[in-house]
Amino acid sequence: MHVRLVEFTDSDQIVKLGRLYIDEVAELLPHIEFSEKHIRQTVMSSLETAHPTIFVAEHRGRVIGMMVATMQEFFFMSGKFVQADVLYVDPNYRGTRAAALLIVELNAWADLIGAKVTLGGNANKLMTDRTARLYERFGFQQAGLTLLRPKGA
């Protein structure tokens, strides 16, 4: 198992992971809709501009997990920060090294580009405590709370 940057040839497998993710959080986040077109556009954006940056966990030639991350400038101070927007591992590969390897790669990338802070976590209620413990193993600390408001609520 290893982690690398996404490649164009991963697009179909990224779409499958995206579908798995949306199916898994459908009850928790009913306002989220699956869009194969958007996933493919996001992969192309990653390849062309590195925004977002997508890392994949690969096992025996198959993409089993992904980390979608963005870099931004702080609003009220100098410097930049990195945010893990999506960390997702195929349910059949949870408990393996996939998520840990993706977080290690995120941290290495953030350090390489000089980010002052890296944000991680989840905003989907999916294994929140387990996700927090995993991130904490790699130097993350709880820094607040994420709340979301579905459209029309």
N, CA and C atoms as an extended XYZ file, in Angstrom:
459
Properties=species:S:1:pos:R:3:atomname:S:1:resname:S:1:resid:I:1 pbc="F F F"
N         0.852       -1.176        0.000 N   MET     1
C         0.000        0.000        0.000 CA  MET     1
C         0.893        1.233        0.000 C   MET     1
N         0.537        2.196       -0.855 N   HIS     2
C         1.293        3.435       -0.890 CA  HIS     2
C         0.368        4.593       -1.257 C   HIS     2
N         0.869        5.816       -1.040 N   VAL     3
C         0.119        7.028       -1.336 CA  VAL     3
C         0.869        7.810       -2.400 C   VAL     3
N         0.123        8.407       -3.295 N   ARG     4
C         0.703        9.202       -4.379 CA  ARG     4
C        -0.315       10.246       -4.812 C   ARG     4
N         0.132       11.156       -5.675 N   LEU     5
C        -0.786       12.123       -6.260 CA  LEU     5
C        -1.729       11.421       -7.244 C   LEU     5
N        -2.913       11.962       -7.376 N   VAL     6
C        -3.896       11.419       -8.308 CA  VAL     6
C        -3.367       11.517       -9.737 C   VAL     6
N        -3.769       10.576      -10.557 N   GLU     7
C        -3.454       10.576      -11.985 CA  GLU     7
C        -4.768       10.517      -12.754 C   GLU     7
N        -4.733       10.952      -14.004 N   PHE     8
C        -5.948       10.943      -14.827 CA  PHE     8
C        -6.566        9.548      -14.884 C   PHE     8
N        -5.722        8.536      -14.954 N   THR     9
C        -6.228        7.163      -15.062 CA  THR     9
C        -6.958        6.693      -13.805 C   THR     9
N        -6.885        7.470      -12.722 N   ASP    10
C        -7.595        7.143      -11.482 CA  ASP    10
C        -9.040        7.624      -11.492 C   ASP    10
N        -9.421        8.395      -12.496 N   SER    11
C       -10.724        9.071      -12.488 CA  SER    11
C       -11.894        8.132      -12.215 C   SER    11
N       -11.953        6.996      -12.897 N   ASP    12
C       -13.073        6.073      -12.686 CA  ASP    12
C       -13.106        5.556      -11.249 C   ASP    12
N       -11.945        5.276      -10.695 N   GLN    13
C       -11.895        4.775       -9.326 CA  GLN    13
C       -12.252        5.873       -8.315 C   GLN    13
N       -11.885        7.111       -8.613 N   ILE    14
C       -12.261        8.230       -7.743 CA  ILE    14
C       -13.776        8.423       -7.781 C   ILE    14
N       -14.371        8.280       -8.943 N   VAL    15
C       -15.833        8.368       -9.057 CA  VAL    15
C       -16.483        7.293       -8.188 C   VAL    15
N       -15.969        6.071       -8.234 N   LYS    16
C       -16.525        4.988       -7.406 CA  LYS    16
C       -16.403        5.302       -5.919 C   LYS    16
N       -15.250        5.839       -5.504 N   LEU    17
C       -15.093        6.227       -4.091 CA  LEU    17
C       -16.064        7.344       -3.733 C   LEU    17
N       -16.237        8.289       -4.645 N   GLY    18
C       -17.187        9.375       -4.399 CA  GLY    18
C       -18.598        8.859       -4.212 C   GLY    18
N       -18.984        7.899       -5.029 N   ARG    19
C       -20.311        7.291       -4.907 CA  ARG    19
C       -20.453        6.575       -3.558 C   ARG    19
N       -19.427        5.823       -3.179 N   LEU    20
C       -19.448        5.149       -1.873 CA  LEU    20
C       -19.627        6.151       -0.740 C   LEU    20
N       -18.872        7.249       -0.824 N   TYR    21
C       -18.952        8.275        0.215 CA  TYR    21
C       -20.361        8.858        0.302 C   TYR    21
N       -20.907        9.266       -0.832 N   ILE    22
C       -22.242        9.872       -0.833 CA  ILE    22
C       -23.290        8.881       -0.324 C   ILE    22
N       -23.193        7.631       -0.739 N   ASP    23
C       -24.133        6.618       -0.252 CA  ASP    23
C       -24.019        6.442        1.260 C   ASP    23
N       -22.802        6.525        1.768 N   GLU    24
C       -22.574        6.295        3.189 CA  GLU    24
C       -23.082        7.440        4.056 C   GLU    24
N       -23.025        8.659        3.551 N   VAL    25
C       -23.444        9.810        4.364 CA  VAL    25
C       -24.830       10.328        3.991 C   VAL    25
N       -25.535        9.627        3.109 N   ALA    26
C       -26.824       10.109        2.597 CA  ALA    26
C       -27.825       10.421        3.707 C   ALA    26
N       -27.915        9.559        4.706 N   GLU    27
C       -28.870        9.806        5.791 CA  GLU    27
C       -28.413       10.952        6.683 C   GLU    27
N       -27.106       11.087        6.847 N   LEU    28
C       -26.571       12.136        7.705 CA  LEU    28
C       -26.590       13.502        7.030 C   LEU    28
N       -26.375       13.504        5.718 N   LEU    29
C       -26.306       14.752        4.960 CA  LEU    29
C       -27.199       14.655        3.724 C   LEU    29
N       -28.515       14.683        3.916 N   PRO    30
C       -29.418       14.467        2.788 CA  PRO    30
C       -29.348       15.559        1.717 C   PRO    30
N       -28.747       16.698        2.024 N   HIS    31
C       -28.650       17.793        1.057 CA  HIS    31
C       -27.490       17.614        0.071 C   HIS    31
N       -26.651       16.596        0.278 N   ILE    32
C       -25.509       16.343       -0.592 CA  ILE    32
C       -25.946       15.431       -1.732 C   ILE    32
N       -25.639       15.826       -2.958 N   GLU    33
C       -26.006       15.025       -4.126 CA  GLU    33
C       -24.751       14.564       -4.857 C   GLU    33
N       -24.778       13.356       -5.332 N   PHE    34
C       -23.665       12.805       -6.101 CA  PHE    34
C       -23.617       13.443       -7.481 C   PHE    34
N       -22.420       13.780       -7.951 N   SER    35
C       -22.247       14.320       -9.295 CA  SER    35
C       -20.952       13.769       -9.887 C   SER    35
N       -21.101       12.786      -10.765 N   GLU    36
C       -19.925       12.224      -11.431 CA  GLU    36
C       -19.188       13.304      -12.218 C   GLU    36
N       -19.937       14.160      -12.883 N   LYS    37
C       -19.333       15.234      -13.674 CA  LYS    37
C       -18.454       16.124      -12.794 C   LYS    37
N       -18.957       16.486      -11.633 N   HIS    38
C       -18.192       17.361      -10.737 CA  HIS    38
C       -16.927       16.665      -10.232 C   HIS    38
N       -17.038       15.390       -9.910 N   ILE    39
C       -15.854       14.650       -9.458 CA  ILE    39
C       -14.795       14.644      -10.558 C   ILE    39
N       -15.198       14.370      -11.761 N   ARG    40
C       -14.243       14.339      -12.879 CA  ARG    40
C       -13.623       15.728      -13.107 C   ARG    40
N       -14.426       16.777      -12.975 N   GLN    41
C       -13.899       18.135      -13.105 CA  GLN    41
C       -12.899       18.441      -11.993 C   GLN    41
N       -13.178       17.960      -10.784 N   THR    42
C       -12.280       18.191       -9.660 CA  THR    42
C       -10.949       17.470       -9.867 C   THR    42
N       -11.002       16.246      -10.377 N   VAL    43
C        -9.767       15.518      -10.689 CA  VAL    43
C        -8.962       16.293      -11.727 C   VAL    43
N        -9.620       16.787      -12.767 N   MET    44
C        -8.913       17.557      -13.797 CA  MET    44
C        -8.324       18.835      -13.215 C   MET    44
N        -9.050       19.498      -12.346 N   SER    45
C        -8.533       20.705      -11.704 CA  SER    45
C        -7.293       20.387      -10.883 C   SER    45
N        -7.319       19.265      -10.191 N   SER    46
C        -6.156       18.850       -9.409 CA  SER    46
C        -4.954       18.614      -10.316 C   SER    46
N        -5.183       17.976      -11.444 N   LEU    47
C        -4.094       17.681      -12.374 CA  LEU    47
C        -3.548       18.947      -13.042 C   LEU    47
N        -4.432       19.892      -13.341 N   GLU    48
C        -4.026       21.087      -14.077 CA  GLU    48
C        -3.506       22.207      -13.192 C   GLU    48
N        -4.058       22.333      -11.986 N   THR    49
C        -3.719       23.496      -11.145 CA  THR    49
C        -3.271       23.134       -9.730 C   THR    49
N        -3.401       21.873       -9.351 N   ALA    50
C        -3.138       21.422       -7.982 CA  ALA    50
C        -4.091       22.063       -6.973 C   ALA    50
N        -5.229       22.555       -7.466 N   HIS    51
C        -6.253       23.099       -6.567 CA  HIS    51
C        -7.591       22.485       -6.930 C   HIS    51
N        -8.062       21.542       -6.153 N   PRO    52
C        -7.434       21.017       -4.947 CA  PRO    52
C        -6.294       20.056       -5.293 C   PRO    52
N        -5.586       19.671       -4.265 N   THR    53
C        -4.574       18.628       -4.415 CA  THR    53
C        -5.197       17.331       -3.932 C   THR    53
N        -5.093       16.300       -4.753 N   ILE    54
C        -5.698       15.010       -4.396 CA  ILE    54
C        -4.591       13.965       -4.286 C   ILE    54
N        -4.554       13.330       -3.119 N   PHE    55
C        -3.674       12.186       -2.890 CA  PHE    55
C        -4.543       10.940       -2.872 C   PHE    55
N        -4.020        9.839       -3.368 N   VAL    56
C        -4.760        8.578       -3.329 CA  VAL    56
C        -3.931        7.516       -2.618 C   VAL    56
N        -4.633        6.646       -1.926 N   ALA    57
C        -4.016        5.452       -1.346 CA  ALA    57
C        -4.294        4.327       -2.328 C   ALA    57
N        -3.235        3.647       -2.720 N   GLU    58
C        -3.360        2.587       -3.709 CA  GLU    58
C        -2.892        1.272       -3.093 C   GLU    58
N        -3.653        0.226       -3.363 N   HIS    59
C        -3.300       -1.110       -2.883 CA  HIS    59
C        -3.494       -2.089       -4.031 C   HIS    59
N        -2.407       -2.723       -4.438 N   ARG    60
C        -2.447       -3.706       -5.530 CA  ARG    60
C        -3.108       -3.147       -6.795 C   ARG    60
N        -2.732       -1.905       -7.141 N   GLY    61
C        -3.226       -1.290       -8.358 CA  GLY    61
C        -4.614       -0.697       -8.275 C   GLY    61
N        -5.200       -0.703       -7.098 N   ARG    62
C        -6.561       -0.183       -6.922 CA  ARG    62
C        -6.547        1.005       -5.979 C   ARG    62
N        -7.245        2.081       -6.328 N   VAL    63
C        -7.382        3.237       -5.447 CA  VAL    63
C        -8.405        2.886       -4.372 C   VAL    63
N        -7.955        2.896       -3.120 N   ILE    64
C        -8.831        2.502       -2.008 CA  ILE    64
C        -9.143        3.645       -1.057 C   ILE    64
N        -8.492        4.781       -1.274 N   GLY    65
C        -8.742        5.927       -0.412 CA  GLY    65
C        -8.257        7.199       -1.064 C   GLY    65
N        -8.748        8.329       -0.546 N   MET    66
C        -8.336        9.613       -1.107 CA  MET    66
C        -8.339       10.698       -0.044 C   MET    66
N        -7.482       11.664       -0.274 N   MET    67
C        -7.409       12.882        0.542 CA  MET    67
C        -7.490       14.038       -0.442 C   MET    67
N        -8.489       14.876       -0.277 N   VAL    68
C        -8.643       16.071       -1.098 CA  VAL    68
C        -8.315       17.252       -0.198 C   VAL    68
N        -7.298       18.020       -0.572 N   ALA    69
C        -6.825       19.105        0.286 CA  ALA    69
C        -6.685       20.402       -0.501 C   ALA    69
N        -6.829       21.499        0.208 N   THR    70
C        -6.661       22.811       -0.400 CA  THR    70
C        -5.688       23.643        0.421 C   THR    70
N        -5.075       24.608       -0.243 N   MET    71
C        -4.186       25.558        0.400 CA  MET    71
C        -4.800       26.943        0.239 C   MET    71
N        -4.771       27.716        1.302 N   GLN    72
C        -5.339       29.062        1.258 CA  GLN    72
C        -4.469       30.019        2.058 C   GLN    72
N        -4.583       31.290        1.749 N   GLU    73
C        -3.932       32.332        2.532 CA  GLU    73
C        -4.830       32.648        3.730 C   GLU    73
N        -4.195       32.985        4.858 N   PHE    74
C        -4.972       33.462        5.998 CA  PHE    74
C        -5.642       34.782        5.628 C   PHE    74
N        -6.739       35.089        6.249 N   PHE    75
C        -7.462       36.320        5.958 CA  PHE    75
C        -6.848       37.529        6.662 C   PHE    75
N        -6.416       37.359        7.912 N   PHE    76
C        -6.006       38.505        8.714 CA  PHE    76
C        -4.561       38.449        9.174 C   PHE    76
N        -3.775       37.585        8.567 N   MET    77
C        -2.357       37.499        8.909 CA  MET    77
C        -1.611       36.906        7.730 C   MET    77
N        -0.313       37.008        7.776 N   SER    78
C         0.469       36.486        6.661 CA  SER    78
C         0.590       34.967        6.776 C   SER    78
N         0.835       34.352        5.647 N   GLY    79
C         1.032       32.909        5.626 CA  GLY    79
C        -0.160       32.175        5.049 C   GLY    79
N         0.024       30.874        4.931 N   LYS    80
C        -1.024       30.041        4.351 CA  LYS    80
C        -1.325       28.857        5.255 C   LYS    80
N        -2.477       28.272        5.000 N   PHE    81
C        -2.860       27.061        5.728 CA  PHE    81
C        -3.367       26.033        4.729 C   PHE    81
N        -3.311       24.783        5.142 N   VAL    82
C        -3.797       23.658        4.355 CA  VAL    82
C        -4.998       23.081        5.069 C   VAL    82
N        -5.978       22.688        4.298 N   GLN    83
C        -7.164       22.072        4.871 CA  GLN    83
C        -7.453       20.755        4.176 C   GLN    83
N        -7.668       19.719        4.967 N   ALA    84
C        -8.108       18.425        4.442 CA  ALA    84
C        -9.612       18.517        4.255 C   ALA    84
N       -10.041       18.629        3.014 N   ASP    85
C       -11.470       18.777        2.738 CA  ASP    85
C       -12.191       17.434        2.736 C   ASP    85
N       -11.525       16.409        2.242 N   VAL    86
C       -12.105       15.063        2.210 CA  VAL    86
C       -11.019       14.055        2.551 C   VAL    86
N       -11.298       13.217        3.503 N   LEU    87
C       -10.498       12.019        3.773 CA  LEU    87
C       -11.490       10.866        3.714 C   LEU    87
N       -11.311        9.989        2.751 N   TYR    88
C       -12.250        8.876        2.615 CA  TYR    88
C       -11.504        7.621        2.216 C   TYR    88
N       -11.835        6.545        2.907 N   VAL    89
C       -11.265        5.230        2.614 CA  VAL    89
C       -12.421        4.258        2.391 C   VAL    89
N       -12.306        3.473        1.346 N   ASP    90
C       -13.281        2.424        1.052 CA  ASP    90
C       -13.546        1.637        2.337 C   ASP    90
N       -14.812        1.428        2.701 N   PRO    91
C       -15.123        0.709        3.946 CA  PRO    91
C       -14.420       -0.642        4.081 C   PRO    91
N       -14.153       -1.310        2.958 N   ASN    92
C       -13.459       -2.602        3.007 CA  ASN    92
C       -11.995       -2.474        3.422 C   ASN    92
N       -11.467       -1.258        3.430 N   TYR    93
C       -10.055       -1.045        3.765 CA  TYR    93
C        -9.868       -0.179        5.004 C   TYR    93
N       -10.940        0.072        5.722 N   ARG    94
C       -10.803        0.808        6.975 CA  ARG    94
C       -10.117       -0.095        7.999 C   ARG    94
N        -9.291        0.510        8.820 N   GLY    95
C        -8.529       -0.274        9.779 CA  GLY    95
C        -7.178       -0.691        9.221 C   GLY    95
N        -6.946       -0.408        7.939 N   THR    96
C        -5.626       -0.641        7.352 CA  THR    96
C        -4.810        0.639        7.543 C   THR    96
N        -3.672        0.713        6.891 N   ARG    97
C        -2.819        1.900        7.005 CA  ARG    97
C        -3.245        3.022        6.072 C   ARG    97
N        -4.274        2.833        5.272 N   ALA    98
C        -4.631        3.793        4.221 CA  ALA    98
C        -4.854        5.205        4.762 C   ALA    98
N        -5.730        5.372        5.718 N   ALA    99
C        -6.026        6.711        6.236 CA  ALA    99
C        -4.787        7.330        6.882 C   ALA    99
N        -4.057        6.532        7.631 N   ALA   100
C        -2.843        7.045        8.275 CA  ALA   100
C        -1.830        7.512        7.235 C   ALA   100
N        -1.636        6.729        6.185 N   LEU   101
C        -0.691        7.116        5.134 CA  LEU   101
C        -1.136        8.395        4.423 C   LEU   101
N        -2.432        8.557        4.230 N   LEU   102
C        -2.939        9.780        3.609 CA  LEU   102
C        -2.690       10.996        4.493 C   LEU   102
N        -2.864       10.851        5.793 N   ILE   103
C        -2.609       11.973        6.702 CA  ILE   103
C        -1.115       12.292        6.761 C   ILE   103
N        -0.281       11.275        6.765 N   VAL   104
C         1.164       11.500        6.731 CA  VAL   104
C         1.536       12.296        5.477 C   VAL   104
N         0.968       11.931        4.343 N   GLU   105
C         1.256       12.641        3.090 CA  GLU   105
C         0.741       14.076        3.146 C   GLU   105
N        -0.449       14.276        3.709 N   LEU   106
C        -0.989       15.621        3.882 CA  LEU   106
C        -0.026       16.473        4.692 C   LEU   106
N         0.441       15.941        5.818 N   ASN   107
C         1.359       16.697        6.673 CA  ASN   107
C         2.666       17.010        5.954 C   ASN   107
N         3.194       16.041        5.227 N   ALA   108
C         4.448       16.263        4.492 CA  ALA   108
C         4.264       17.356        3.441 C   ALA   108
N         3.157       17.322        2.717 N   TRP   109
C         2.869       18.329        1.697 CA  TRP   109
C         2.719       19.708        2.339 C   TRP   109
N         1.967       19.774        3.439 N   ALA   110
C         1.769       21.056        4.128 CA  ALA   110
C         3.104       21.640        4.579 C   ALA   110
N         3.963       20.806        5.135 N   ASP   111
C         5.280       21.279        5.568 CA  ASP   111
C         6.113       21.733        4.378 C   ASP   111
N         6.052       20.979        3.291 N   LEU   112
C         6.832       21.297        2.094 CA  LEU   112
C         6.455       22.660        1.512 C   LEU   112
N         5.179       22.979        1.499 N   ILE   113
C         4.748       24.252        0.910 CA  ILE   113
C         4.738       25.389        1.930 C   ILE   113
N         5.159       25.104        3.157 N   GLY   114
C         5.299       26.152        4.159 CA  GLY   114
C         4.034       26.571        4.865 C   GLY   114
N         3.060       25.691        4.931 N   ALA   115
C         1.814       26.024        5.635 CA  ALA   115
C         2.091       26.187        7.126 C   ALA   115
N         1.520       27.220        7.704 N   LYS   116
C         1.682       27.461        9.145 CA  LYS   116
C         0.771       26.557        9.961 C   LYS   116
N        -0.333       26.156        9.374 N   VAL   117
C        -1.336       25.350       10.068 CA  VAL   117
C        -1.938       24.376        9.059 C   VAL   117
N        -2.272       23.180        9.536 N   THR   118
C        -3.008       22.218        8.730 CA  THR   118
C        -4.284       21.859        9.480 C   THR   118
N        -5.407       21.947        8.796 N   LEU   119
C        -6.705       21.637        9.387 CA  LEU   119
C        -7.183       20.277        8.893 C   LEU   119
N        -7.723       19.482        9.781 N   GLY   120
C        -8.282       18.186        9.429 CA  GLY   120
C        -9.485       17.908       10.297 C   GLY   120
N       -10.204       16.876        9.979 N   GLY   121
C       -11.381       16.518       10.766 CA  GLY   121
C       -12.459       15.978        9.860 C   GLY   121
N       -13.695       16.115       10.296 N   ASN   122
C       -14.808       15.759        9.420 CA  ASN   122
C       -16.011       16.630        9.727 C   ASN   122
N       -16.869       16.736        8.765 N   ALA   123
C       -18.091       17.524        8.926 CA  ALA   123
C       -19.269       16.718        8.414 C   ALA   123
N       -19.225       15.407        8.653 N   ASN   124
C       -20.288       14.557        8.123 CA  ASN   124
C       -20.842       13.583        9.151 C   ASN   124
N       -20.416       13.696       10.393 N   LYS   125
C       -20.879       12.844       11.493 CA  LYS   125
C       -20.483       11.379       11.322 C   LYS   125
N       -19.637       11.085       10.360 N   LEU   126
C       -19.245        9.716       10.067 CA  LEU   126
C       -18.002        9.361       10.889 C   LEU   126
N       -18.197        8.602       11.944 N   MET   127
C       -17.094        8.154       12.798 CA  MET   127
C       -16.252        9.322       13.308 C   MET   127
N       -16.903       10.351       13.794 N   THR   128
C       -16.219       11.569       14.211 CA  THR   128
C       -15.173       11.312       15.285 C   THR   128
N       -15.516       10.569       16.320 N   ASP   129
C       -14.554       10.317       17.401 CA  ASP   129
C       -13.350        9.529       16.898 C   ASP   129
N       -13.601        8.532       16.098 N   ARG   130
C       -12.508        7.720       15.537 CA  ARG   130
C       -11.613        8.562       14.632 C   ARG   130
N       -12.242        9.414       13.834 N   THR   131
C       -11.478       10.293       12.947 CA  THR   131
C       -10.623       11.258       13.756 C   THR   131
N       -11.184       11.825       14.813 N   ALA   132
C       -10.426       12.756       15.658 CA  ALA   132
C        -9.215       12.062       16.281 C   ALA   132
N        -9.406       10.871       16.796 N   ARG   133
C        -8.273       10.140       17.395 CA  ARG   133
C        -7.193        9.857       16.359 C   ARG   133
N        -7.602        9.523       15.154 N   LEU   134
C        -6.624        9.257       14.100 CA  LEU   134
C        -5.813       10.512       13.795 C   LEU   134
N        -6.473       11.627       13.569 N   TYR   135
C        -5.753       12.875       13.295 CA  TYR   135
C        -4.834       13.254       14.466 C   TYR   135
N        -5.301       13.068       15.682 N   GLU   136
C        -4.491       13.418       16.856 CA  GLU   136
C        -3.190       12.627       16.899 C   GLU   136
N        -3.203       11.405       16.402 N   ARG   137
C        -1.974       10.596       16.361 CA  ARG   137
C        -0.906       11.243       15.491 C   ARG   137
N        -1.302       12.163       14.619 N   PHE   138
C        -0.375       12.797       13.696 CA  PHE   138
C        -0.204       14.293       13.979 C   PHE   138
N        -0.403       14.678       15.233 N   GLY   139
C        -0.089       16.035       15.659 CA  GLY   139
C        -1.231       17.032       15.631 C   GLY   139
N        -2.413       16.624       15.228 N   PHE   140
C        -3.546       17.539       15.194 CA  PHE   140
C        -4.123       17.699       16.601 C   PHE   140
N        -4.669       18.876       16.867 N   GLN   141
C        -5.306       19.178       18.145 CA  GLN   141
C        -6.694       19.739       17.882 C   GLN   141
N        -7.604       19.463       18.804 N   GLN   142
C        -8.937       20.030       18.649 CA  GLN   142
C        -8.836       21.542       18.772 C   GLN   142
N        -9.460       22.242       17.835 N   ALA   143
C        -9.327       23.694       17.805 CA  ALA   143
C       -10.668       24.409       17.738 C   ALA   143
N       -11.735       23.697       17.835 N   GLY   144
C       -13.032       24.345       17.744 CA  GLY   144
C       -14.112       23.359       17.383 C   GLY   144
N       -15.043       23.826       16.604 N   LEU   145
C       -16.227       23.052       16.292 CA  LEU   145
C       -16.710       23.450       14.905 C   LEU   145
N       -17.121       22.483       14.131 N   THR   146
C       -17.696       22.760       12.812 CA  THR   146
C       -19.200       22.536       12.885 C   THR   146
N       -19.924       23.513       12.444 N   LEU   147
C       -21.381       23.408       12.356 CA  LEU   147
C       -21.768       23.606       10.889 C   LEU   147
N       -22.814       22.945       10.464 N   LEU   148
C       -23.280       23.171        9.112 CA  LEU   148
C       -24.762       23.444        9.123 C   LEU   148
N       -25.193       24.204        8.164 N   ARG   149
C       -26.599       24.532        8.000 CA  ARG   149
C       -27.021       24.113        6.601 C   ARG   149
N       -27.815       23.054        6.493 N   PRO   150
C       -28.301       22.666        5.164 CA  PRO   150
C       -29.171       23.773        4.567 C   PRO   150
N       -29.122       23.889        3.256 N   LYS   151
C       -29.914       24.901        2.572 CA  LYS   151
C       -31.377       24.849        3.008 C   LYS   151
N       -31.912       25.988        3.346 N   GLY   152
C       -33.322       26.088        3.714 CA  GLY   152
C       -33.628       25.781        5.160 C   GLY   152
N       -32.648       25.408        5.929 N   ALA   153
C       -32.911       25.078        7.349 CA  ALA   153
C       -33.151       26.324        8.174 C   ALA   153
